Coordinates of C-alpha atoms and ligand atoms in Angstrom, one line a residue:
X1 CA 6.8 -27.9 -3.7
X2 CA 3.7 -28.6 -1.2
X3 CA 1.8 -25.6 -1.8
X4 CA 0.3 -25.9 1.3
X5 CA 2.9 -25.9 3.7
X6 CA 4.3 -22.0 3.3
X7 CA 2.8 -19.0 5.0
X8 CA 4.4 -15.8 3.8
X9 CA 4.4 -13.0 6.9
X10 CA 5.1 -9.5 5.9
X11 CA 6.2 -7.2 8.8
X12 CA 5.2 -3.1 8.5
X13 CA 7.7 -0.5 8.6
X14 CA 6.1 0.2 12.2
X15 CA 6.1 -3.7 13.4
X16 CA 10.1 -2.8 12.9
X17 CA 10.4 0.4 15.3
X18 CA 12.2 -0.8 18.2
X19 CA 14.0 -3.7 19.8
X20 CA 10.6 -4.8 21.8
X21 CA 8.5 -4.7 18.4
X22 CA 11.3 -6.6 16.3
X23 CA 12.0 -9.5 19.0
X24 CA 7.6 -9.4 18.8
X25 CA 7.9 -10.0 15.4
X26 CA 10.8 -12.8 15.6
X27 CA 8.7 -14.3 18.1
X28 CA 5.9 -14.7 15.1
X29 CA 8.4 -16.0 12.6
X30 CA 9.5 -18.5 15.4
X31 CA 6.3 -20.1 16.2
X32 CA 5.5 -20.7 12.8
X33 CA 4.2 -24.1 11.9
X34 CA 4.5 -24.1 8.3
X35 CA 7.3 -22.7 6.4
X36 CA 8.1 -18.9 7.0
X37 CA 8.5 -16.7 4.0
X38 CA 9.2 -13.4 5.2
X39 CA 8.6 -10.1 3.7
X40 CA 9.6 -6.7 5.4
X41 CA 9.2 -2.9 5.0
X42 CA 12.3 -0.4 6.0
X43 CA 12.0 0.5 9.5
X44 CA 10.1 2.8 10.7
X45 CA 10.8 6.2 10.1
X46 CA 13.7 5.1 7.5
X47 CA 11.8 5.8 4.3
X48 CA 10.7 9.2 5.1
X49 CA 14.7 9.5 6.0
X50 CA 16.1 8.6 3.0
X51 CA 13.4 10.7 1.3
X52 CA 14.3 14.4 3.0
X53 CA 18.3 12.5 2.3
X54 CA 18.0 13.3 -1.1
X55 CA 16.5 16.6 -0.9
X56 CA 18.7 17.8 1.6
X57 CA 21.8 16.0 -0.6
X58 CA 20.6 17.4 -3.6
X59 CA 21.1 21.1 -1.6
X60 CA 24.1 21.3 0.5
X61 CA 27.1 18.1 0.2
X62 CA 27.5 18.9 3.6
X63 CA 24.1 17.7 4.7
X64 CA 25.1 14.2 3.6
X65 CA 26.9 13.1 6.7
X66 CA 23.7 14.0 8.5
X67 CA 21.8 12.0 6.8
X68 CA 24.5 9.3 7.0
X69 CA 24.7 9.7 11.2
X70 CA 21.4 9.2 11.3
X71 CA 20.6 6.2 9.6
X72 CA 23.5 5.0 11.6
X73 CA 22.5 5.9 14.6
X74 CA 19.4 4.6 14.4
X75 CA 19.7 0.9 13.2
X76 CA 23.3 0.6 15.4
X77 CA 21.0 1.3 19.1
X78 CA 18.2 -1.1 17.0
X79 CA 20.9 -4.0 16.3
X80 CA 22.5 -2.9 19.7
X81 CA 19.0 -3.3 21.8
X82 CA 18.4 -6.7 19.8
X83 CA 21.6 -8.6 19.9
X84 CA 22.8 -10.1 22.7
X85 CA 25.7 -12.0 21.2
X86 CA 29.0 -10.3 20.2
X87 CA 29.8 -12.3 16.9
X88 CA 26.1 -11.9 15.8
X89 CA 25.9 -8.2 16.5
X90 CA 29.6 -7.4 15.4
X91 CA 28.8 -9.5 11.8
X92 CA 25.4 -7.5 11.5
X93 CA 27.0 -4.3 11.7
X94 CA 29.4 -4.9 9.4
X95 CA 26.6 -6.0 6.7
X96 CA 24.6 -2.9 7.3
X97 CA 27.6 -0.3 7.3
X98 CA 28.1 -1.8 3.9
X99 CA 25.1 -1.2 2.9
X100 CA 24.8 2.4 4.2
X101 CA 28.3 3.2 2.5
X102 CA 25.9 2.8 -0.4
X103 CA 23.6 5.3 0.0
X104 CA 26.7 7.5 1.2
X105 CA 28.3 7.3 -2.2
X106 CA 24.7 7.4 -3.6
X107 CA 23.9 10.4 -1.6
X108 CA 27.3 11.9 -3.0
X109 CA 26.4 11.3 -6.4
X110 CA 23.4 13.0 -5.9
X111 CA 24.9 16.2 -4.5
X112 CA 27.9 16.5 -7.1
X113 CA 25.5 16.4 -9.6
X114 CA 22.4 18.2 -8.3
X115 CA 20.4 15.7 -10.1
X116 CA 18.0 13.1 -8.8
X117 CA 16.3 11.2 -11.5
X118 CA 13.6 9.2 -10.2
X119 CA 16.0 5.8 -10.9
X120 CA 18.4 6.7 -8.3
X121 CA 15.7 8.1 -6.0
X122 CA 14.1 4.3 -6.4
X123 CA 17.5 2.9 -5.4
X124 CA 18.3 5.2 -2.8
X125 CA 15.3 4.2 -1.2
X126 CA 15.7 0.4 -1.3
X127 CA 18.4 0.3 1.0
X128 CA 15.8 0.8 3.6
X129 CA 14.5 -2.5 3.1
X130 CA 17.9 -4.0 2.5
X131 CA 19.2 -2.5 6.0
X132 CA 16.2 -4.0 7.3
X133 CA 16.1 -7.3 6.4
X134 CA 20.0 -7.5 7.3
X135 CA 18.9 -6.7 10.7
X136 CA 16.0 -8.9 11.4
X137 CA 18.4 -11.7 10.1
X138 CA 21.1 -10.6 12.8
X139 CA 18.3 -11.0 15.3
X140 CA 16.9 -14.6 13.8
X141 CA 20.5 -15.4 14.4
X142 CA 20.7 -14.6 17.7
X143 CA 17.7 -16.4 18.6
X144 CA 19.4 -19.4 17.1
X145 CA 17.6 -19.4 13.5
X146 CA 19.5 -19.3 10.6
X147 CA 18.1 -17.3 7.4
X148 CA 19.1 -15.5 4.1
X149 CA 18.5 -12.3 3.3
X150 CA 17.1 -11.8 -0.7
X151 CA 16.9 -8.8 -2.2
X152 CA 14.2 -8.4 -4.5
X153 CA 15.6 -6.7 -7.6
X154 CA 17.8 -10.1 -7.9
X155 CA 15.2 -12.3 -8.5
X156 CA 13.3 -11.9 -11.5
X157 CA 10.8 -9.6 -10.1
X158 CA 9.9 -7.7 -13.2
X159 CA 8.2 -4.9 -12.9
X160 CA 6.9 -2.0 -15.7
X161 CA 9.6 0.8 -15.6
X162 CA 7.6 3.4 -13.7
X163 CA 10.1 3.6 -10.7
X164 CA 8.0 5.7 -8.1
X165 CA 4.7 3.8 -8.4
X166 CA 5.9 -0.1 -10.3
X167 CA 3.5 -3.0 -11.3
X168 CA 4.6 -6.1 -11.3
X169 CA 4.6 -8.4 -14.2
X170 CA 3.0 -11.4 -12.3
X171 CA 3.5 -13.6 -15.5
X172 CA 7.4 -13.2 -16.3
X173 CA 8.1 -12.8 -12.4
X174 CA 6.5 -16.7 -12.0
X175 CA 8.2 -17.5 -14.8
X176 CA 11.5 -16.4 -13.0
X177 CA 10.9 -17.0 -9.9
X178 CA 9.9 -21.2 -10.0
X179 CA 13.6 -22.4 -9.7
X180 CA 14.5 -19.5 -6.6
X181 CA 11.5 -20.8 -5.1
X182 CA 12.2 -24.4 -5.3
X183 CA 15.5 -24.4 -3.9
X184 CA 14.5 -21.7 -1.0
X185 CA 11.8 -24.3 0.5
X186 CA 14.0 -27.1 0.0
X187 CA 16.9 -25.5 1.6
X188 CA 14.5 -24.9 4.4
X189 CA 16.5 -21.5 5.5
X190 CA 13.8 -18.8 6.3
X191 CA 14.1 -16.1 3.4
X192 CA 13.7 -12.8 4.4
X193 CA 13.2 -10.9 1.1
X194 CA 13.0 -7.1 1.2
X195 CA 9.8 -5.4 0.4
X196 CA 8.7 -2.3 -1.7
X197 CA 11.0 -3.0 -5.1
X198 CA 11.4 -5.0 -8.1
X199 CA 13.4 -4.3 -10.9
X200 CA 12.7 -2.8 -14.5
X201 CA 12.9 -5.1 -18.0
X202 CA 16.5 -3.3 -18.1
X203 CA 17.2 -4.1 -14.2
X204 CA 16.8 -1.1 -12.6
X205 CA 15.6 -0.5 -9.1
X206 CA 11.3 0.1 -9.0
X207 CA 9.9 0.7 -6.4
X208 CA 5.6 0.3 -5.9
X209 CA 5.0 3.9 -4.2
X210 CA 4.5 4.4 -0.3
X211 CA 3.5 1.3 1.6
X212 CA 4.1 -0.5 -1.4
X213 CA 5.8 -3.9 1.3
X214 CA 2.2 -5.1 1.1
X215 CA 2.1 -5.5 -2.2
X216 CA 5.4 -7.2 -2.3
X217 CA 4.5 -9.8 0.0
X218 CA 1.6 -10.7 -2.1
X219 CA 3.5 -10.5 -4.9
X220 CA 5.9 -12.9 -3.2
X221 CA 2.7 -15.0 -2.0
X222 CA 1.8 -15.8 -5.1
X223 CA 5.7 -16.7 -6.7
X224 CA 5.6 -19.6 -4.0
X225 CA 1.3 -20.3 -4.5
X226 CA 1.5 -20.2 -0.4
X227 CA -1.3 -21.3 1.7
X228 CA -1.3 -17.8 3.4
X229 CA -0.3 -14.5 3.7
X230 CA 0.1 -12.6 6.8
X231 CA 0.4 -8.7 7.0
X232 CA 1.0 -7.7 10.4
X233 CA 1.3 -4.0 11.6
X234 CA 1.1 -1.6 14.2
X235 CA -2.8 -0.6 14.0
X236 CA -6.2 -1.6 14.3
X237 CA -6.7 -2.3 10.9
X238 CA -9.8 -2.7 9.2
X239 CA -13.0 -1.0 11.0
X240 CA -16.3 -0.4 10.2
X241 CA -15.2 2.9 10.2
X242 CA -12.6 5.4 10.8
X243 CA -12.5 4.9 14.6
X244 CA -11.6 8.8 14.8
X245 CA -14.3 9.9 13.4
X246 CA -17.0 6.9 15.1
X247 CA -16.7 5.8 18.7
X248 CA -18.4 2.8 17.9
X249 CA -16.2 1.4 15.1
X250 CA -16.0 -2.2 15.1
X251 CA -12.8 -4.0 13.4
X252 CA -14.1 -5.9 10.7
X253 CA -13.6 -9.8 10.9
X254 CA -13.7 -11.0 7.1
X255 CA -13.9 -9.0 3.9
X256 CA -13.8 -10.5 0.3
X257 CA -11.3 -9.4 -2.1
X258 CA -13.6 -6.8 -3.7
X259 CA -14.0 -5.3 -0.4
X260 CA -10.7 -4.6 1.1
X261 CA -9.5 -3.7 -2.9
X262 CA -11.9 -0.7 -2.2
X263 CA -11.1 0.1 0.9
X264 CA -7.7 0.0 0.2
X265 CA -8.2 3.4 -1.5
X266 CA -9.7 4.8 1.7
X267 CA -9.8 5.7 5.0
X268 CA -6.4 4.9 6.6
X269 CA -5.3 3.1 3.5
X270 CA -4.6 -0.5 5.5
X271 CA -3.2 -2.1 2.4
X272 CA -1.8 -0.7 -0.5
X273 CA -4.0 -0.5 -3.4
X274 CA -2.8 -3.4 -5.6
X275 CA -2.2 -6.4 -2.7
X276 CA -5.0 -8.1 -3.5
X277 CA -4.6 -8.2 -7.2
X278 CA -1.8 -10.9 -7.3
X279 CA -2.8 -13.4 -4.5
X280 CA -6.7 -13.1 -6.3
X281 CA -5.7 -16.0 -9.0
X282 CA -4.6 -18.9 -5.8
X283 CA -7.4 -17.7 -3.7
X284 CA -4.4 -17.3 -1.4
X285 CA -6.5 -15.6 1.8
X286 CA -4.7 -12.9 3.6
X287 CA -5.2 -11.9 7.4
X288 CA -3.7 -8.8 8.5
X289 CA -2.9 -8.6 12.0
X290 CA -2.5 -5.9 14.7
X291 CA 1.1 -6.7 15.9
X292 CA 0.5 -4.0 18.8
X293 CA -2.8 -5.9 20.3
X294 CA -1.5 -9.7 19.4
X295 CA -5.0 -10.9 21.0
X296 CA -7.2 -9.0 18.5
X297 CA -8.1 -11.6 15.7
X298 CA -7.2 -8.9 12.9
X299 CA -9.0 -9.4 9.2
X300 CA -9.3 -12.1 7.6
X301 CA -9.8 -11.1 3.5
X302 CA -11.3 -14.0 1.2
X303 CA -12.1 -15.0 -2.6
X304 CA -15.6 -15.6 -1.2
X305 CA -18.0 -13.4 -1.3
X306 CA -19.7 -13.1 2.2
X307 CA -23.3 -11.4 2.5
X308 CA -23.6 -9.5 6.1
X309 CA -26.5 -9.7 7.7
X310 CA -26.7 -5.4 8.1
X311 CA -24.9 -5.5 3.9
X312 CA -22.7 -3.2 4.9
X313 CA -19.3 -4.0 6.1
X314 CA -17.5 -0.5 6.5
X315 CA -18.5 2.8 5.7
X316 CA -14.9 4.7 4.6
X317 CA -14.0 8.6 3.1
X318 CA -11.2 10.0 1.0
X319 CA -10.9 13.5 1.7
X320 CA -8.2 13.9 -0.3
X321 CA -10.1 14.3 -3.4
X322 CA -10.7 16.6 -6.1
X323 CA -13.6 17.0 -8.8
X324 CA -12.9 17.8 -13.0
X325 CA -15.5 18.9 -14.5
X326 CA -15.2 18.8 -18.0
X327 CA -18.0 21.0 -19.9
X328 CA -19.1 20.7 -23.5
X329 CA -22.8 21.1 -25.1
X330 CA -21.7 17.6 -27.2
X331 CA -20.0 15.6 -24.9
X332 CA -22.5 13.3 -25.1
X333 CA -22.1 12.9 -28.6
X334 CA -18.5 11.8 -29.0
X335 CA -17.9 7.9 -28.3
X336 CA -15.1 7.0 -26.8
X337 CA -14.1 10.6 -25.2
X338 CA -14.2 9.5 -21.4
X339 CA -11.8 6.6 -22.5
X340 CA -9.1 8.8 -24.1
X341 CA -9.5 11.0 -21.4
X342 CA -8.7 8.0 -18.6
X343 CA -6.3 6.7 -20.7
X344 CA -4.4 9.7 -20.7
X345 CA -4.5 10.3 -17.4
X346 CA -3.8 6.6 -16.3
X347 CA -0.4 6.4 -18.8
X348 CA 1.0 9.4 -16.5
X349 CA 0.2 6.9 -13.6
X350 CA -3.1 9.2 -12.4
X351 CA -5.9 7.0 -10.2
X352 CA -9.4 7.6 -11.3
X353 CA -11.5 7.0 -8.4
X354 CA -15.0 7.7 -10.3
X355 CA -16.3 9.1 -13.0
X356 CA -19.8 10.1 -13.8
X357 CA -21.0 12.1 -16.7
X358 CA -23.8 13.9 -18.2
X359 CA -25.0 14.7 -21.5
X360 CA -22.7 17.7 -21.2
X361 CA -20.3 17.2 -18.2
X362 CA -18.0 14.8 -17.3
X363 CA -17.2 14.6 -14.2
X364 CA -13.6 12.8 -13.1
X365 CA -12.4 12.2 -9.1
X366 CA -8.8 12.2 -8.5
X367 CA -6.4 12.2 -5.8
X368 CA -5.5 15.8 -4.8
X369 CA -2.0 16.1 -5.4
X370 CA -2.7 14.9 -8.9
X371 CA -4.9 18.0 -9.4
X372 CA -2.3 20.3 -11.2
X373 CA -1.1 17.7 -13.5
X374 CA -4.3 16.1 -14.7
X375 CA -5.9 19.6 -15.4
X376 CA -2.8 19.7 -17.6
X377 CA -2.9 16.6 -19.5
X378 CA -6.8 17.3 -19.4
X379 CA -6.4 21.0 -21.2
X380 CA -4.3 19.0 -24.0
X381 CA -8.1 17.8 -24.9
X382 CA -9.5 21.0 -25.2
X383 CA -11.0 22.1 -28.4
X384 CA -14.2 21.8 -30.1
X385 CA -16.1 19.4 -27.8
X386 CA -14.6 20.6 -24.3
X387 CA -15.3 24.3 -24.3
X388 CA -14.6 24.4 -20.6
X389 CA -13.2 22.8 -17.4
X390 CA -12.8 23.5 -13.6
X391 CA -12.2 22.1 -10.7
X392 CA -14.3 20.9 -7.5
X393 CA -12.5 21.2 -4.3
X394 CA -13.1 20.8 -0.5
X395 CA -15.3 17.5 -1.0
X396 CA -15.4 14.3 0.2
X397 CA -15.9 10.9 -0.9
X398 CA -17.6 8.3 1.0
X399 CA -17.4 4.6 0.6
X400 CA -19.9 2.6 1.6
X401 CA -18.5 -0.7 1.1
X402 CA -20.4 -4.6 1.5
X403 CA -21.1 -7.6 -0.9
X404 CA -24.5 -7.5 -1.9
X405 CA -25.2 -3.9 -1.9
X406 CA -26.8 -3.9 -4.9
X407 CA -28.9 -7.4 -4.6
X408 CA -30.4 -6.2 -1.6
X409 CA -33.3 -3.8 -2.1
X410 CA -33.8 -0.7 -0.6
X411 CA -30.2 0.0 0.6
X412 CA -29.7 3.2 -1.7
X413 CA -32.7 4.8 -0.2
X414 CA -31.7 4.1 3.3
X415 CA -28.6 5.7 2.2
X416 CA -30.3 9.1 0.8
X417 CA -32.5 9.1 3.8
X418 CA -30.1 8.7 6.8
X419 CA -27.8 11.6 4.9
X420 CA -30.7 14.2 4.3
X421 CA -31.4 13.2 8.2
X422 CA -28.9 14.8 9.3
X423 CA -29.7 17.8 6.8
X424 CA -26.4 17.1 4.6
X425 CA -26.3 18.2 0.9
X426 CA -25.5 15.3 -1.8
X427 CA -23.2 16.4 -4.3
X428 CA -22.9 13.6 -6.3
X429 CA -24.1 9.9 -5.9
X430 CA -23.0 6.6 -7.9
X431 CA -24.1 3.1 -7.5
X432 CA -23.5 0.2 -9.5
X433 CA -19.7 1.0 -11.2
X434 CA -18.7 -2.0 -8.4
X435 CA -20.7 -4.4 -6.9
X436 CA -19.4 -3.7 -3.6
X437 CA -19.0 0.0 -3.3
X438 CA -21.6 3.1 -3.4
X439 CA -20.0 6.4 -3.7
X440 CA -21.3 9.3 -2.5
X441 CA -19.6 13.1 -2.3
X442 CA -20.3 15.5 0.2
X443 CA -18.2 19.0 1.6
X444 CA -15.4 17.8 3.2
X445 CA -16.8 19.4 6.9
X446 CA -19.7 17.0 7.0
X447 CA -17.8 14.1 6.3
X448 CA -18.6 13.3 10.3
X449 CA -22.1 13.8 10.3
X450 CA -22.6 12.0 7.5
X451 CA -20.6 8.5 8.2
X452 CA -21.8 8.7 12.0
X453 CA -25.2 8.7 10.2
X454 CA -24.5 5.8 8.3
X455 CA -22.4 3.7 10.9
X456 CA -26.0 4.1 13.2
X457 CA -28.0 3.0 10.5
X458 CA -26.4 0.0 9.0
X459 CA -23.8 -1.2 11.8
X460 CA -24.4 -0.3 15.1
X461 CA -27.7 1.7 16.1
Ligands
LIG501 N1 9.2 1.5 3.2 C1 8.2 1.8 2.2 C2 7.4 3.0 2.8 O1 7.6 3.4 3.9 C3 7.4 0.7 1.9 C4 6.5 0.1 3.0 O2 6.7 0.4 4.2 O3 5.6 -0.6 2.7 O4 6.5 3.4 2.1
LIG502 MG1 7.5 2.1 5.7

């Protein structure tokens, strides 16, 4: 296999809204040079669908043929606006009725039973994917492009068996994967493979947690070592800041892997959290793209590390945070006490953004809907050495995110200064846990203040 001759191009759930977006995207595919592997969320809308599906399912049997009409509805007027020729359309149909006969008898099974384990919710939600790439195919077709549709819990993807929020096991998925992807490129028919699943060691349905296509396609990316990867959706994408919050946000032209990984956990979340992880070991670069506004250049993201002139790439918030404190006159005494504590929280699939701690406080930043549970996996702990432990709410983090933040002197104080300027109260500060990233915490109502501050004193006076 020429490594260098595959570019793998992963189309957003909002790239696939309508008939003018998807004949966009098959206009991409189409003018490919190298060999077109293609990745693609559900449609847009469709996840969220099959999601309030099973709730409503799970309540009243009835509300299954509502679901049902829906999903119909909406990818028969898709394939209907896209299709111009009869066989095409009439074959495409047929594949996806099949497919949402499926999540009928699914959606049955969850009703009857008044059950939803989080297996079948994982497989209920696939099908989005699966109807989607069955329609893009149906369109490829009728632009005269043949393809293949493969679905991704076929294929070796192995995945850990957490089926809401899956990691891929990059090692036995390569492993797996070598002979499919030999005899895709040689057959030279353009794969479409559906995004956001695996399968578990027992080959189950996973699925990687909301936006999780991204990390599919880089996951894909890296099964074929291609020579790109292309994430196109419906949005600016990368900025120097939030552009709601700053007029002057810029869209950011190159960030390194360290760079977008952080800001993956901020801000508009652009990509999901763990794309870069498996394209990191090929150096595979990544551009995503603005599908919406084809003449914007989009990001390109890099192994290298690349020193701005102003250090500081993007300035990014997470309001969606909470603070644990964890109080004990001799925390400071007990080794290994943070770890158990992360490691607890982490096997029940909790993201840690930060911790700092004192001689007598630890202090752990979470997501917010995580809040209940980790104070209850937390309170486990409690005893001799944690006498006490609360909760922070209504803060903010900031990100301020660029390579050589650290190297360069003077940029911490800058940081400080611009933020008492403007007469804001530092909660908490870190530097140095990444060599990319300063964190700082502020109330959530100054978040504005403080990253306009910033934004006029490192990017655009
Ligand atoms: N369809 C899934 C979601 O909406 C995965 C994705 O779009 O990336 O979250
Ligand atoms: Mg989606």
């Amino acid at each position: 296999m020429e490594k260098n001759n595959i570019k793998v191009i992963k189309f957003g759930g909002d790239c696939l809204s309508d008939s003018k977006h998807i004949l966009k995207a098959v206009e991409i595919i189409l003018s490919e040079k190298q060999f077109p592997v293609v990745v693609v969320s559900a449609m847009e809308g469709i996840t969220e669908l099959l999601i309030s599906g099973i709730i409503k399912a799970k309540g009243r049997e009835t509300n299954v043929n509502e679901t049902i009409s829906s999903l119909t509805e909406f990818h028969y007027n898709i394939a209907q606006e896209s299709i111009k020729n009869d066989k095409v359309f009439n074959k495409t149909i047929q594949t996806f009725t099949t497919l949402i006969k499926k999540v009928e008898r699914l959606l049955y099974g969850v009703s009857y039973t008044e059950e939803v384990t989080e297996a079948v919710k994982a497989y209920i939600l696939s099908y989005g994917e699966r109807i989607s790439a069955a329609i893009l195919s149906g369109v490829l077709e009728d632009n005269g492009t043949e393809s293949t549709v493969i679905e991704t819990d076929k294929i070796g993807l192995i995945t850990d068996d957490n089926f809401e929020h899956a990691t891929v096991n990059l090692e036995e998925f390569k492993r797996n994967f070598n002979f499919h992807a030999h005899s895709i490129y040689n057959a030279g028919i353009i794969p479409i493979f559906t995004g956001f699943f695996g399968s578990s060691p027992e080959g189950k349905v996973t699925t990687f947690g909301r936006g999780g296509a991204d990390y599919s396609a880089s996951v894909i990316a890296f099964g074929f070592e291609a020579n790109e990867l292309e994430i196109w959706k419906c949005c600016t994408g990368f900025t120097s800041a939030d552009p709601d919050i700053v007029k002057e946000a810029i869209i950011i032209d190159k960030l390194s892997y360290f760079e977008a990984a952080e800001l993956s956990y901020f801000g508009k979340k652009i990509l999901h959290p763990l794309t870069i992880e498996p394209i990191a070991s090929h150096e595979i670069p990544i551009t995503v793209k603005n599908l919406c506004e084809p003449k914007s250049k989009g990001t390109l993201i890099v192994s290298d590390a690349y020193v701005e002139e102003n250090v500081v790439k993007s300035i990014s918030q997470n309001d969606n945070i909470v603070m644990i404190r964890i109080h004990g006159t001799g925390i400071g005494y007990k080794p290994g006490l943070i770890k158990n504590l992360s490691d607890a929280l982490s096997a029940n699939g909790i993201n840690i953004f930060s911790t700092l701690s004192s001689q007598t406080t630890i202090n752990i930043i979470i997501e917010n809907n995580f809040a209940e549970e980790a104070l209850e996996i937390l309170n486990s702990f409690k005893g001799k050495i944690i006498e006490k432990i609360d909760f922070v709410r209504n803060i903010a983090l900031i990100a301020i995110i660029g390579e050589g933040l650290l190297r360069k002197r003077g940029i911490f104080g800058r940081i400080l200064n611009s933020i008492s300027n403007v007469k804001v109260n530092v909660e908490m500060a870190s530097a140095g846990a990444s060599e990319v990233a300063i964190y700082i915490i502020v109330q959530k109502e100054e978040v504005p203040d403080v990253i306009n501050a910033l934004h006029k004193e490192f990017i655009k006076p």
